[in-house]
Short mmCIF file of C-alpha atoms in Angstrom, two decimals:
data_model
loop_
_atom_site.label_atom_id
_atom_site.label_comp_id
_atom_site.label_asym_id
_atom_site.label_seq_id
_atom_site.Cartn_x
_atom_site.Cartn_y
_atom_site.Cartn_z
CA UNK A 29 58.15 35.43 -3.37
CA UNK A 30 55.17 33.86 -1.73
CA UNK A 31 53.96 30.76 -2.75
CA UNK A 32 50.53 30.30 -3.71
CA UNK A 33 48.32 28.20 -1.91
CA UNK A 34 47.47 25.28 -4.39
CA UNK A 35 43.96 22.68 -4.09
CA UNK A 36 44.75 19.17 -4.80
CA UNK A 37 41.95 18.33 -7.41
CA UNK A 38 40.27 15.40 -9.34
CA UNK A 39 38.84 15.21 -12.45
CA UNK A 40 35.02 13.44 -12.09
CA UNK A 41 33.36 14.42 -15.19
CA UNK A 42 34.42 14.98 -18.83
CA UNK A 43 32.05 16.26 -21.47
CA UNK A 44 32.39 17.17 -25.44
CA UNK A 45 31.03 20.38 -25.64
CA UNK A 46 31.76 21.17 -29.44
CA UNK A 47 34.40 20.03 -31.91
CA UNK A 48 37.38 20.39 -30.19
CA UNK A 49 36.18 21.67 -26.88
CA UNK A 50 35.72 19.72 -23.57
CA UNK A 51 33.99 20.75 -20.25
CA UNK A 52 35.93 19.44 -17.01
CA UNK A 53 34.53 19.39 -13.44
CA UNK A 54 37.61 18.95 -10.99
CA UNK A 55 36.64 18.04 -7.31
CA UNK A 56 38.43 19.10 -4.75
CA UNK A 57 40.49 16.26 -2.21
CA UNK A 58 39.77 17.46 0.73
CA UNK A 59 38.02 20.74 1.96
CA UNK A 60 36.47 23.55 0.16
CA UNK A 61 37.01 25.31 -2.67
CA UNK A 62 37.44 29.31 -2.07
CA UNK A 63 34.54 31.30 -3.53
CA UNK A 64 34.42 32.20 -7.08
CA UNK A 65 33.38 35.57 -8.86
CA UNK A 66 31.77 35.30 -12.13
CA UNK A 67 34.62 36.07 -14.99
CA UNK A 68 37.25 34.53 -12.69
CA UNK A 69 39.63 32.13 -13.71
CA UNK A 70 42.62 29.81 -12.14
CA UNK A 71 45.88 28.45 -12.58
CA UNK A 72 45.45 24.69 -13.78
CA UNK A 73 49.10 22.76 -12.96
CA UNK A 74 49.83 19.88 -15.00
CA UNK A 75 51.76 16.85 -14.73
CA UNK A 76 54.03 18.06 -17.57
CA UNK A 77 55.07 21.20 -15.73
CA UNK A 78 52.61 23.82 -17.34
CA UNK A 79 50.70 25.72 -15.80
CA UNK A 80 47.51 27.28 -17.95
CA UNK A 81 44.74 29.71 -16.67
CA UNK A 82 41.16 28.23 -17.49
CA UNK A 83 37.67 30.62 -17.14
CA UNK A 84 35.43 28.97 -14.49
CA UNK A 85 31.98 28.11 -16.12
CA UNK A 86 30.22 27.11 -12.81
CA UNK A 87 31.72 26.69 -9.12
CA UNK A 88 30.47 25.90 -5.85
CA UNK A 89 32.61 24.84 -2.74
CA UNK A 90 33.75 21.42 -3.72
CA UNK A 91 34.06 21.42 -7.30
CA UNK A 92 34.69 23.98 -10.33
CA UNK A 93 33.70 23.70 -14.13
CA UNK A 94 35.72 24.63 -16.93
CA UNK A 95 35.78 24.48 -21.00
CA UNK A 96 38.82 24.14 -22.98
CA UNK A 97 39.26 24.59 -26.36
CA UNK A 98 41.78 22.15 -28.44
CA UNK A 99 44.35 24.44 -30.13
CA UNK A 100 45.62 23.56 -32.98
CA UNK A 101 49.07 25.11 -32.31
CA UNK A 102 48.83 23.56 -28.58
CA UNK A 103 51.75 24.49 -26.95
CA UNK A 104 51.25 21.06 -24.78
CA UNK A 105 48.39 22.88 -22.52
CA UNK A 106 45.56 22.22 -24.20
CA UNK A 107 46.22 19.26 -25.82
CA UNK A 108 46.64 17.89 -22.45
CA UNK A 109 43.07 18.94 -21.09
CA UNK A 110 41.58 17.61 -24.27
CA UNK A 111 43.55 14.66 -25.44
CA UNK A 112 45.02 13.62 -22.15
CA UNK A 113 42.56 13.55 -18.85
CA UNK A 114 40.81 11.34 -17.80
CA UNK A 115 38.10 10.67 -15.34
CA UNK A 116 40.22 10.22 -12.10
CA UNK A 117 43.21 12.25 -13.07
CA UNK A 118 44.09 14.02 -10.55
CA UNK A 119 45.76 17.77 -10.53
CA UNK A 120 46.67 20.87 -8.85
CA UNK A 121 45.07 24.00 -9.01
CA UNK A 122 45.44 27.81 -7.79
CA UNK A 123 42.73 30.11 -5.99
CA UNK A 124 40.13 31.98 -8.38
CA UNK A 125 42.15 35.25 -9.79
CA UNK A 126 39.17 37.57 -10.98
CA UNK A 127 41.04 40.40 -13.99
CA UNK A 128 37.34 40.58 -15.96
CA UNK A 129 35.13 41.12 -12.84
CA UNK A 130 31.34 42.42 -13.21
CA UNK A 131 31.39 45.69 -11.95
CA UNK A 132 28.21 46.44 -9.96
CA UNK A 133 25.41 48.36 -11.85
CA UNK A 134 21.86 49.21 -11.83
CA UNK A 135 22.02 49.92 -15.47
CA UNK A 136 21.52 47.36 -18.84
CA UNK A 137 24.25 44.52 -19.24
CA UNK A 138 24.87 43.64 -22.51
CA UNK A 139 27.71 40.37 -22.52
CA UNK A 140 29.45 39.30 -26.34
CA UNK A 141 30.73 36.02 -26.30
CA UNK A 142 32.80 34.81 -29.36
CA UNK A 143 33.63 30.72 -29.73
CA UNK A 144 34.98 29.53 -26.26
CA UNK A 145 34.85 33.19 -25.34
CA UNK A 146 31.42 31.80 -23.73
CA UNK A 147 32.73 30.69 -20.71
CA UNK A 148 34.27 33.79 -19.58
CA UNK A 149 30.40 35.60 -19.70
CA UNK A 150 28.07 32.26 -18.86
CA UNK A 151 28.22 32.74 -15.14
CA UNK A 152 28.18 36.64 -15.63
CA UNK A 153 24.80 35.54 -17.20
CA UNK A 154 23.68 33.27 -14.36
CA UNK A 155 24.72 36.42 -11.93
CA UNK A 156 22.74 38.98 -13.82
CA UNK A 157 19.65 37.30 -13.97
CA UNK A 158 19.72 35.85 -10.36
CA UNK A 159 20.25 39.30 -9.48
CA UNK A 160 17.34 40.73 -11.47
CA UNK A 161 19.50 42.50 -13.38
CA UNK A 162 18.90 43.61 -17.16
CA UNK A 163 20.95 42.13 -19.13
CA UNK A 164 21.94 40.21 -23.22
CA UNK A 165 24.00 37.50 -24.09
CA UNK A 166 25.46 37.66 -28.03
CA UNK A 167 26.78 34.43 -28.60
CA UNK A 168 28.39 33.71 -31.81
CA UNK A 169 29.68 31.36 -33.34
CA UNK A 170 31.43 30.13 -37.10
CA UNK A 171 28.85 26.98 -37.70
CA UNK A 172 25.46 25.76 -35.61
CA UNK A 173 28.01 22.97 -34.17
CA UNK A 174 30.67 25.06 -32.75
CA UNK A 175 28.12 26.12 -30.27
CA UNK A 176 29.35 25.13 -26.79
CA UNK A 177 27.64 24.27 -23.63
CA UNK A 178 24.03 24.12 -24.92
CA UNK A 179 22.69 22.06 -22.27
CA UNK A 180 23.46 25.43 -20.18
CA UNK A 181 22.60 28.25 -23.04
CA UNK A 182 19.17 26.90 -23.87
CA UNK A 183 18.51 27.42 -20.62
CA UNK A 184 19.04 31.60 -20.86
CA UNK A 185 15.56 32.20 -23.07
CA UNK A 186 14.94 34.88 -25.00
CA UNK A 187 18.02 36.80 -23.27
CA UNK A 188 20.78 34.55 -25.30
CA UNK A 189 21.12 35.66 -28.93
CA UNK A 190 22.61 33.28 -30.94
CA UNK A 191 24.76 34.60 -33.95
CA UNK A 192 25.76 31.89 -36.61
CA UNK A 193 28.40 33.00 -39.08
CA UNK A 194 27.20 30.37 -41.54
CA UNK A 195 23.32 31.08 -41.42
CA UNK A 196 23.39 34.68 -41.36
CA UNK A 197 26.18 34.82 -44.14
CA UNK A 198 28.50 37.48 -41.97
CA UNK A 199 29.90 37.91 -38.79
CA UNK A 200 28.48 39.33 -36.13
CA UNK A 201 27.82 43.23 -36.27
CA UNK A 202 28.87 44.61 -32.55
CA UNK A 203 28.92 48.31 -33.83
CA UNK A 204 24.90 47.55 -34.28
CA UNK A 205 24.59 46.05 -31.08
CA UNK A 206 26.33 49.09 -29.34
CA UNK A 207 24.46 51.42 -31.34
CA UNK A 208 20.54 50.15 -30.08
CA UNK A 209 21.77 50.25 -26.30
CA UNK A 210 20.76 53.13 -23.95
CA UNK A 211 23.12 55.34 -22.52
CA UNK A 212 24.49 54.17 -19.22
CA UNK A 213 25.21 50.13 -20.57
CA UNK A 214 28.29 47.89 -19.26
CA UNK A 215 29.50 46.10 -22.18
CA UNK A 216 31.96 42.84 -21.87
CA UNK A 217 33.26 40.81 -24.39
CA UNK A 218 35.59 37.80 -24.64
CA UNK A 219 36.59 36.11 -28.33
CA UNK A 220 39.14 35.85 -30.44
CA UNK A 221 41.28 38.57 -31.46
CA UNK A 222 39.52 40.15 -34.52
CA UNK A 223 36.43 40.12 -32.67
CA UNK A 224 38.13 42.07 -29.83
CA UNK A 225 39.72 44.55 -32.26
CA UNK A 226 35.44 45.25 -33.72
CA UNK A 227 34.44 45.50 -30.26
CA UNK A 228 36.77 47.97 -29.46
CA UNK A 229 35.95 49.75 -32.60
CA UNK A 230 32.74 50.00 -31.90
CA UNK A 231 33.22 51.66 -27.91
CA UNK A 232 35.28 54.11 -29.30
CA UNK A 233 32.69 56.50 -27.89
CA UNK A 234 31.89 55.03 -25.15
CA UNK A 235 33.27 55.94 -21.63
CA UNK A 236 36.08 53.37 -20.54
CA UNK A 237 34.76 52.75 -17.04
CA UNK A 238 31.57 51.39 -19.41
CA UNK A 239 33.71 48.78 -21.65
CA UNK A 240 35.16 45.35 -20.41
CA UNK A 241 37.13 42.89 -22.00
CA UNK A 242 39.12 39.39 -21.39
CA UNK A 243 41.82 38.58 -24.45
CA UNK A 244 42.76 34.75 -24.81
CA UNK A 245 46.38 36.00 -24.81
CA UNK A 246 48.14 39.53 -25.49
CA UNK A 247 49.82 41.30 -27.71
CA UNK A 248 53.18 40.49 -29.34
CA UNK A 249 55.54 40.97 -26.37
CA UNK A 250 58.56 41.25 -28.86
CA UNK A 251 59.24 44.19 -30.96
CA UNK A 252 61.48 47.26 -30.36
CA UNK A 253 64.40 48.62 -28.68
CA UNK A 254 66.95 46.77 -26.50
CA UNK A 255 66.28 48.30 -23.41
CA UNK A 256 67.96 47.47 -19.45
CA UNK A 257 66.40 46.14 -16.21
CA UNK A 258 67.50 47.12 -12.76
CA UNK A 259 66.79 44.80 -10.20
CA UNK A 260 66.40 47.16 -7.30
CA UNK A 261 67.04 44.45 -4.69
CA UNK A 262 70.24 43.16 -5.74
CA UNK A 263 71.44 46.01 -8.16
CA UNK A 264 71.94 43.57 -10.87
CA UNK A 265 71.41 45.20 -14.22
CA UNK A 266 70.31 42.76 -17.12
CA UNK A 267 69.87 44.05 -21.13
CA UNK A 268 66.55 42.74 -22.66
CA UNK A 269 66.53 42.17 -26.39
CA UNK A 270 64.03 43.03 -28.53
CA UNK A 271 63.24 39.00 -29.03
CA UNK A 272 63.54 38.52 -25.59
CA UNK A 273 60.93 38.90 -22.99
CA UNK A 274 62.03 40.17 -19.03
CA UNK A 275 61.13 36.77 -18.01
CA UNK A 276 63.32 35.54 -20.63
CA UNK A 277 66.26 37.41 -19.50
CA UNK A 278 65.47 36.93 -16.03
CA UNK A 279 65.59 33.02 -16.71
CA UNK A 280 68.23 32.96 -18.72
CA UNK A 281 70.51 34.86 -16.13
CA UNK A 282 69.42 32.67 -13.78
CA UNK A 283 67.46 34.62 -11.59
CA UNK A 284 63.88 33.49 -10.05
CA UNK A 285 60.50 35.78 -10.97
CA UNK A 286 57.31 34.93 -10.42
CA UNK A 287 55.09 34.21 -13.98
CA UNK A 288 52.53 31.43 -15.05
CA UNK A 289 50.32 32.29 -18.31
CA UNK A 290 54.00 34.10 -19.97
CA UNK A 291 50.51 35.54 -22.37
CA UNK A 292 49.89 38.77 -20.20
CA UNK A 293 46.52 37.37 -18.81
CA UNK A 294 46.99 35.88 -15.42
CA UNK A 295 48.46 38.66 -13.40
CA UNK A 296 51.41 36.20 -11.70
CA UNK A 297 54.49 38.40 -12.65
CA UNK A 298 53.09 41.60 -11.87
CA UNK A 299 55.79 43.80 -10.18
CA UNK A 300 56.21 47.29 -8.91
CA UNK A 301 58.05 49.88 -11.22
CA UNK A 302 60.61 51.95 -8.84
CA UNK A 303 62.28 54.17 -12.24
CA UNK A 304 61.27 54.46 -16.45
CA UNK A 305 58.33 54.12 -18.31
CA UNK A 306 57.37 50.64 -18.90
CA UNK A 307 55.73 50.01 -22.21
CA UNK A 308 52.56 48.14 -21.12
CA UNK A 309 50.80 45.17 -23.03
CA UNK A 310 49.08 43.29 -21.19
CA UNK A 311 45.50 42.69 -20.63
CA UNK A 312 45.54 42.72 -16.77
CA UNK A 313 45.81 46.47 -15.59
CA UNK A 314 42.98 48.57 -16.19
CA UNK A 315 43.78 52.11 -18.34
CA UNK A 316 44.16 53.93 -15.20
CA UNK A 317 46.49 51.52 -14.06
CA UNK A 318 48.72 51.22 -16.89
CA UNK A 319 48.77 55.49 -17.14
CA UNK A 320 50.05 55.23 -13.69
CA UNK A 321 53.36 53.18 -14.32
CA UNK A 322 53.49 51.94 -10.84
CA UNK A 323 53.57 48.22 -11.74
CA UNK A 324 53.76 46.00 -14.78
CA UNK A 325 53.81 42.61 -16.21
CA UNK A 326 57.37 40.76 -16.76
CA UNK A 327 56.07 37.83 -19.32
CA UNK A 328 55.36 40.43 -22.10
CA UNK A 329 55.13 44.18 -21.19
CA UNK A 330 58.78 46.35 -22.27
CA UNK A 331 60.05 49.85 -21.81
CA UNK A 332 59.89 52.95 -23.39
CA UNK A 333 62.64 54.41 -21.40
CA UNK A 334 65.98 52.83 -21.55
CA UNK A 335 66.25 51.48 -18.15
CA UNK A 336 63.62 49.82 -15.73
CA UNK A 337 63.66 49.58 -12.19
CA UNK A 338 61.95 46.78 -10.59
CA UNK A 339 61.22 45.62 -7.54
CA UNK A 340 63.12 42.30 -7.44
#
């Protein structure tokens, strides 16, 4: 397995966005950062071991931007960011990894951001309009105060739509939104899960290619039959329970695999399928991809078949 390359980073800025969410600006030691595609994010290695995948909000060649939102059932990532850093700290952190890219278009843009969903689609924003591009930024949020990064938002104009579940009484209608757009739009949209699952609703209809999304984390990856996994490499065969991930098993036997996020979001244990029909969900690989079987994700995709073959 080839190891990634890693930046050595320091934190030189700390901000409070919103109630429970915190914009960081690392700065790189020495060097240059790699480029950065709007959507992007990167592996973020802390001190205690983890490693979590943040959205980049704003990057040039010597530092990068993020936001983090506090979760209240922290699994020691997030706390960290928010409770623990401090200007100075210093960590590590992997090259941009770009799963939600903006696919080139001459048509309308229309971007739905949902709570710290925002900084998946704020440099999307800053590309579109640089670009000349036509494009609409929903942005909604529960109260007027959850509102992150309005130093940066104020700054979009009449483009940025601000939707506040506590003034308008109701959350925010995407099947409306999809309905006034001409034929032709790119959609994107990164929120929590139940604004996902409307947003989906509502591009039933329209074609896939046309319809982008970034989940904070995927679906259960538990669930099912015990099913077998052939490492092709070695010929070791290893049963996976149905509360057991791959990586689990893997670990437990063990055996090294490459994973990071263990949510189905970061792309680090992607691996080629040699034999079986993997039972895919993740929110990495596009439709196509998953149709084709050819790879998968160990942290929380399974099998339909009884056996896998991998290539490990």
């Amino acid at each position: 397995m080839t190891e990634p390359i890693l930046f050595d980073v320091r934190v030189v800025a700390l901000r409070e966005e919103a109630p429970g969410v915190v914009s960081c600006e690392l700065r790189v030691a020495s060097g240059e950062l790699p480029p950065c595609p709007p959507g992007a994010h990167v592996d973020v290695h802390l001190p205690n071991g983890l490693v979590r995948q943040y959205s980049v909000v704003q990057a040039g060649t010597e530092s990068y931007h993020f936001g983090i939102k506090r979760e209240p059932a922290s699994r020691g990532g997030s706390a960290f960011m928010t409770e623990s850093l401090r200007i100075g700290s210093t960590l590590r952190i992997g090259a941009p990894r770009d799963n939600f890219p903006l696919v080139p278009t001459s048509g309308r843009v229309v971007l739905i951001a949902g709570g710290i969903g925002i900084t998946a689609l704020l440099p999307m924003a800053r590309s579109l309009e640089s670009s000349g591009q036509e494009w609409t930024l929903h942005y909604a949020v529960r109260t007027p105060e959850d509102a992150a990064f309005k130093h940066v938002t104020q700054g979009l104009g009449s483009k940025l739509r601000m939707h506040v579940d506590s003034i308008e009484g109701r959350h925010l209608s995407i099947a409306d939104i999809v309905e006034q757009q001409p034929a032709g739009t790119h959609f994107y949209c990164c929120g929590p899960a139940p604004m996902l699952d409307a947003y989906l609703a509502a591009t039933a209809s329209v074609p896939r290619e046309q319809v982008h999304l970034e989940r904070f984390g995927a679906e259960p990856t538990t669930g099912g039959q015990e099913f077998a996994v052939r490492l092709a490499r070695s010929g070791t065969t290893l049963p996976v329970a149905a509360n057991q991930t791959i990586i689990d098993a893997l670990l437990s036997a063990g055996l090294d695999a490459p994973y990071s996020c263990q949510q189905g979001i970061c792309g680090s244990c992607e691996v080629k399928v040699l034999e079986g029909c993997p039972d895919h969900r993740d929110d990495v690989l596009t439709a196509a991809e998953k149709a084709s079987n050819k790879t998968m994700m160990l942290c929380c995709s399974r099998a339909f078949s009884p056996e896998l073959v991998i290539d490990l």
